């Protein structure tokens, strides 16, 4: 033991240290730290403590000093070490949060971790940590409106009942509309995403008209002929509603 180092262990601490060494469920690093302190209190020299515990001289000295400074509880925790990666600055965090609350630059519905990481120059895990800390979930949208149909509950039970408990010899068919190109808008404006709350939108929508797209390949010239026409023009027999045509560039 080094000159000037004297460890006095109270009966209560000695009992706790001995229990720590004998407990088979104790983490090994806690067990040998307690053993170093017990051997030091018994007057065993540093060389012998190194031989019995298999630890280096600096390690033995470190935990002797830790017990003298912080007592028994100091043996159960490690000193805080600096991270291998420098923490992100406040400006980077603010930029990620600000971009998340805006629409993505491409034709996508929401920001993804990889997209945000590429835009800000940080890792995907860093983006996810920032989103988690600020309660942001770009991939989630909460619907907030129910149908105002007075028979909605009865219809819901009939439809769900067909799947949960169908009648004997019943054939259940799921049929949905196959619309053409539509200009759609939600019936009510939704709220943007913010900290701790997902963006909202209604489950239903209203139409602002439809259009039809025609496309044909000119094999001779290698071009695509495109024409658009509204639904009204299709139903009308008048020649005044002629579809607008556009000839695109040749196909490579």
Coordinates of C-alpha atoms in Angstrom, one line a residue:
X1 CA 0.0 0.0 0.0
X2 CA 1.2 3.5 -0.8
X3 CA 2.6 5.7 1.9
X4 CA 0.0 8.0 3.4
X5 CA -2.9 5.9 2.2
X6 CA -5.0 4.7 5.1
X7 CA -8.5 3.2 4.7
X8 CA -10.8 2.8 7.6
X9 CA -13.9 0.7 6.9
X10 CA -16.8 0.9 9.2
X11 CA -18.6 -2.3 10.3
X12 CA -21.6 -1.3 8.1
X13 CA -19.5 -0.7 5.0
X14 CA -17.5 -3.9 5.7
X15 CA -20.7 -5.9 5.7
X16 CA -21.9 -4.3 2.5
X17 CA -18.5 -4.9 0.8
X18 CA -18.3 -8.6 1.9
X19 CA -21.9 -9.1 0.7
X20 CA -20.9 -7.6 -2.6
X21 CA -18.0 -10.0 -3.0
X22 CA -19.9 -13.1 -2.0
X23 CA -23.0 -12.4 -4.1
X24 CA -22.9 -14.4 -7.3
X25 CA -25.1 -12.0 -9.1
X26 CA -22.8 -9.0 -8.5
X27 CA -21.1 -7.6 -11.6
X28 CA -17.5 -8.6 -11.6
X29 CA -16.2 -5.1 -11.7
X30 CA -18.0 -4.3 -8.5
X31 CA -16.8 -7.5 -6.8
X32 CA -13.1 -6.8 -7.4
X33 CA -13.4 -3.2 -6.4
X34 CA -14.9 -4.2 -3.1
X35 CA -12.1 -6.8 -2.7
X36 CA -9.4 -4.2 -3.2
X37 CA -10.9 -2.0 -0.4
X38 CA -11.3 -5.0 2.0
X39 CA -7.7 -6.1 1.4
X40 CA -6.5 -2.5 1.8
X41 CA -8.3 -2.2 5.1
X42 CA -6.7 -5.4 6.3
X43 CA -3.2 -3.9 5.7
X44 CA -2.4 -6.0 2.6
X45 CA 0.3 -4.3 0.4
X46 CA -0.3 -3.1 -3.1
X47 CA 1.8 -5.9 -4.8
X48 CA -0.2 -8.6 -3.0
X49 CA -3.5 -6.9 -3.8
X50 CA -2.4 -6.8 -7.5
X51 CA -1.6 -10.6 -7.3
X52 CA -5.0 -11.5 -5.7
X53 CA -7.2 -9.3 -7.9
X54 CA -5.2 -9.5 -11.1
X55 CA -5.4 -5.7 -11.5
X56 CA -2.7 -3.1 -12.2
X57 CA -1.1 -0.9 -9.7
X58 CA -2.8 2.3 -11.0
X59 CA -6.2 0.5 -10.9
X60 CA -5.7 -0.5 -7.3
X61 CA -4.7 3.1 -6.4
X62 CA -7.6 4.5 -8.3
X63 CA -10.2 2.5 -6.3
X64 CA -8.5 3.1 -3.0
X65 CA -8.8 6.8 -3.6
X66 CA -12.4 6.5 -4.9
X67 CA -13.5 4.8 -1.7
X68 CA -11.7 7.4 0.5
X69 CA -13.4 10.2 -1.4
X70 CA -16.9 8.8 -2.1
X71 CA -17.3 5.8 0.2
X72 CA -19.1 2.6 -0.7
X73 CA -21.4 4.2 -3.4
X74 CA -18.4 5.4 -5.3
X75 CA -17.4 1.8 -6.1
X76 CA -20.7 1.2 -7.9
X77 CA -20.4 3.8 -10.6
X78 CA -17.8 4.8 -13.2
X79 CA -16.6 8.2 -13.9
X80 CA -18.3 10.0 -16.8
X81 CA -16.2 9.7 -19.9
X82 CA -16.3 12.1 -22.8
X83 CA -18.1 10.9 -25.9
X84 CA -16.1 9.7 -28.9
X85 CA -18.3 11.8 -31.1
X86 CA -18.6 15.5 -30.5
X87 CA -22.1 16.6 -29.5
X88 CA -24.3 18.3 -32.1
X89 CA -24.5 22.1 -31.8
X90 CA -27.7 23.9 -31.0
X91 CA -27.8 25.3 -34.5
X92 CA -27.8 21.8 -36.1
X93 CA -30.6 20.7 -33.8
X94 CA -32.7 23.9 -34.6
X95 CA -32.2 23.3 -38.3
X96 CA -33.4 19.7 -38.1
X97 CA -36.5 20.7 -36.2
X98 CA -37.2 23.6 -38.5
X99 CA -36.8 21.4 -41.6
X100 CA -39.0 18.7 -40.1
X101 CA -41.9 21.2 -39.7
X102 CA -41.7 22.0 -43.5
X103 CA -42.5 20.0 -46.5
X104 CA -39.8 17.8 -47.9
X105 CA -38.0 19.1 -51.1
X106 CA -39.0 16.1 -53.2
X107 CA -42.3 14.5 -54.1
X108 CA -42.6 12.6 -50.9
X109 CA -45.3 12.7 -48.2
X110 CA -43.0 13.3 -45.3
X111 CA -39.4 13.5 -44.1
X112 CA -37.5 10.3 -43.5
X113 CA -34.5 9.8 -41.4
X114 CA -32.2 9.1 -44.3
X115 CA -33.5 12.1 -46.2
X116 CA -33.1 14.5 -43.3
X117 CA -29.6 13.1 -42.6
X118 CA -28.5 13.8 -46.2
X119 CA -30.0 17.3 -46.1
X120 CA -28.3 18.3 -42.8
X121 CA -25.1 16.3 -43.1
X122 CA -25.5 14.3 -39.9
X123 CA -26.2 10.6 -39.2
X124 CA -29.6 8.9 -39.3
X125 CA -29.3 8.0 -35.7
X126 CA -28.6 11.6 -34.8
X127 CA -31.7 12.7 -36.6
X128 CA -33.8 10.1 -34.8
X129 CA -32.4 11.2 -31.5
X130 CA -33.4 14.8 -32.2
X131 CA -36.9 13.8 -33.3
X132 CA -37.3 11.7 -30.2
X133 CA -36.1 14.5 -27.9
X134 CA -38.5 17.0 -29.5
X135 CA -41.5 14.6 -29.8
X136 CA -41.5 14.8 -33.6
X137 CA -43.0 11.9 -35.7
X138 CA -43.1 12.9 -39.4
X139 CA -44.3 9.5 -40.5
X140 CA -47.5 9.7 -38.4
X141 CA -50.7 11.5 -39.2
X142 CA -53.7 11.4 -36.8
X143 CA -57.2 11.5 -38.3
X144 CA -59.6 13.6 -36.3
X145 CA -62.9 13.5 -38.1
X146 CA -65.7 10.9 -38.1
X147 CA -68.6 10.4 -40.6
X148 CA -71.7 12.5 -40.0
X149 CA -73.9 9.8 -41.5
X150 CA -76.7 9.1 -38.9
X151 CA -76.5 5.4 -39.9
X152 CA -72.8 5.2 -39.6
X153 CA -72.7 2.9 -36.6
X154 CA -75.2 0.4 -38.1
X155 CA -73.2 0.4 -41.4
X156 CA -70.0 0.0 -39.5
X157 CA -71.3 -3.0 -37.6
X158 CA -72.6 -4.6 -40.8
X159 CA -69.3 -4.3 -42.7
X160 CA -67.1 -5.3 -39.8
X161 CA -69.5 -8.2 -39.0
X162 CA -69.0 -9.6 -42.5
X163 CA -65.3 -10.1 -41.7
X164 CA -65.5 -11.0 -38.0
X165 CA -68.5 -13.4 -38.2
X166 CA -69.7 -13.9 -41.8
X167 CA -72.9 -15.8 -42.5
X168 CA -72.7 -19.4 -43.8
X169 CA -71.9 -19.7 -47.5
X170 CA -71.3 -15.9 -47.7
X171 CA -68.9 -14.3 -50.2
X172 CA -67.4 -11.0 -49.0
X173 CA -66.2 -8.7 -51.7
X174 CA -64.3 -5.4 -51.1
X175 CA -65.1 -2.9 -53.8
X176 CA -63.6 0.6 -54.1
X177 CA -64.0 3.3 -56.6
X178 CA -61.4 3.5 -59.4
X179 CA -61.3 7.2 -60.0
X180 CA -59.4 9.1 -62.7
X181 CA -57.0 12.0 -62.2
X182 CA -58.6 14.1 -59.5
X183 CA -57.9 17.4 -57.8
X184 CA -58.6 16.5 -54.2
X185 CA -58.6 18.6 -51.0
X186 CA -59.4 17.7 -47.5
X187 CA -62.8 18.9 -46.1
X188 CA -61.1 20.7 -43.2
X189 CA -57.6 22.2 -42.9
X190 CA -55.3 20.1 -40.7
X191 CA -52.9 21.2 -38.1
X192 CA -49.1 21.0 -38.7
X193 CA -46.9 18.7 -36.8
X194 CA -45.4 20.2 -33.6
X195 CA -43.5 19.0 -30.6
X196 CA -45.4 16.1 -28.9
X197 CA -48.2 16.0 -31.6
X198 CA -48.5 14.5 -35.0
X199 CA -49.9 16.4 -37.9
X200 CA -53.6 16.0 -38.4
X201 CA -55.9 15.7 -41.4
X202 CA -59.5 14.6 -42.1
X203 CA -60.3 11.1 -43.4
X204 CA -62.6 12.5 -46.1
X205 CA -62.0 14.8 -49.0
X206 CA -63.8 16.8 -51.6
X207 CA -63.3 16.8 -55.4
X208 CA -62.4 19.9 -57.4
X209 CA -63.0 18.2 -60.8
X210 CA -61.4 15.4 -62.7
X211 CA -59.4 15.0 -65.9
X212 CA -58.4 12.2 -68.1
X213 CA -54.9 11.6 -69.5
X214 CA -54.4 9.9 -72.9
X215 CA -51.0 8.8 -74.1
X216 CA -50.0 7.1 -77.3
X217 CA -46.6 6.0 -78.7
X218 CA -45.8 7.2 -82.2
X219 CA -43.7 4.2 -83.4
X220 CA -42.6 5.9 -86.6
X221 CA -41.1 9.0 -84.9
X222 CA -40.4 7.5 -81.5
X223 CA -42.4 10.1 -79.6
X224 CA -45.2 10.0 -77.1
X225 CA -48.4 11.9 -77.8
X226 CA -50.2 13.1 -74.7
X227 CA -53.7 14.6 -74.4
X228 CA -55.7 15.7 -71.5
X229 CA -59.5 16.1 -71.3
X230 CA -61.9 16.9 -68.6
X231 CA -64.7 14.6 -67.6
X232 CA -67.3 17.2 -69.0
X233 CA -65.6 17.2 -72.4
X234 CA -65.7 13.4 -72.5
X235 CA -69.4 13.3 -71.9
X236 CA -70.1 16.1 -74.3
X237 CA -70.6 15.4 -78.0
X238 CA -69.7 19.0 -78.9
X239 CA -66.6 19.6 -80.9
X240 CA -65.9 22.7 -78.9
X241 CA -64.3 20.7 -76.2
X242 CA -61.3 19.3 -78.0
X243 CA -58.7 17.6 -75.9
X244 CA -55.4 19.5 -75.6
X245 CA -52.5 17.7 -77.2
X246 CA -48.8 17.8 -76.4
X247 CA -46.0 15.9 -78.2
X248 CA -43.2 15.0 -75.9
X249 CA -39.6 14.4 -76.8
X250 CA -38.5 11.3 -78.6
X251 CA -38.2 8.1 -76.6
X252 CA -34.5 7.1 -76.1

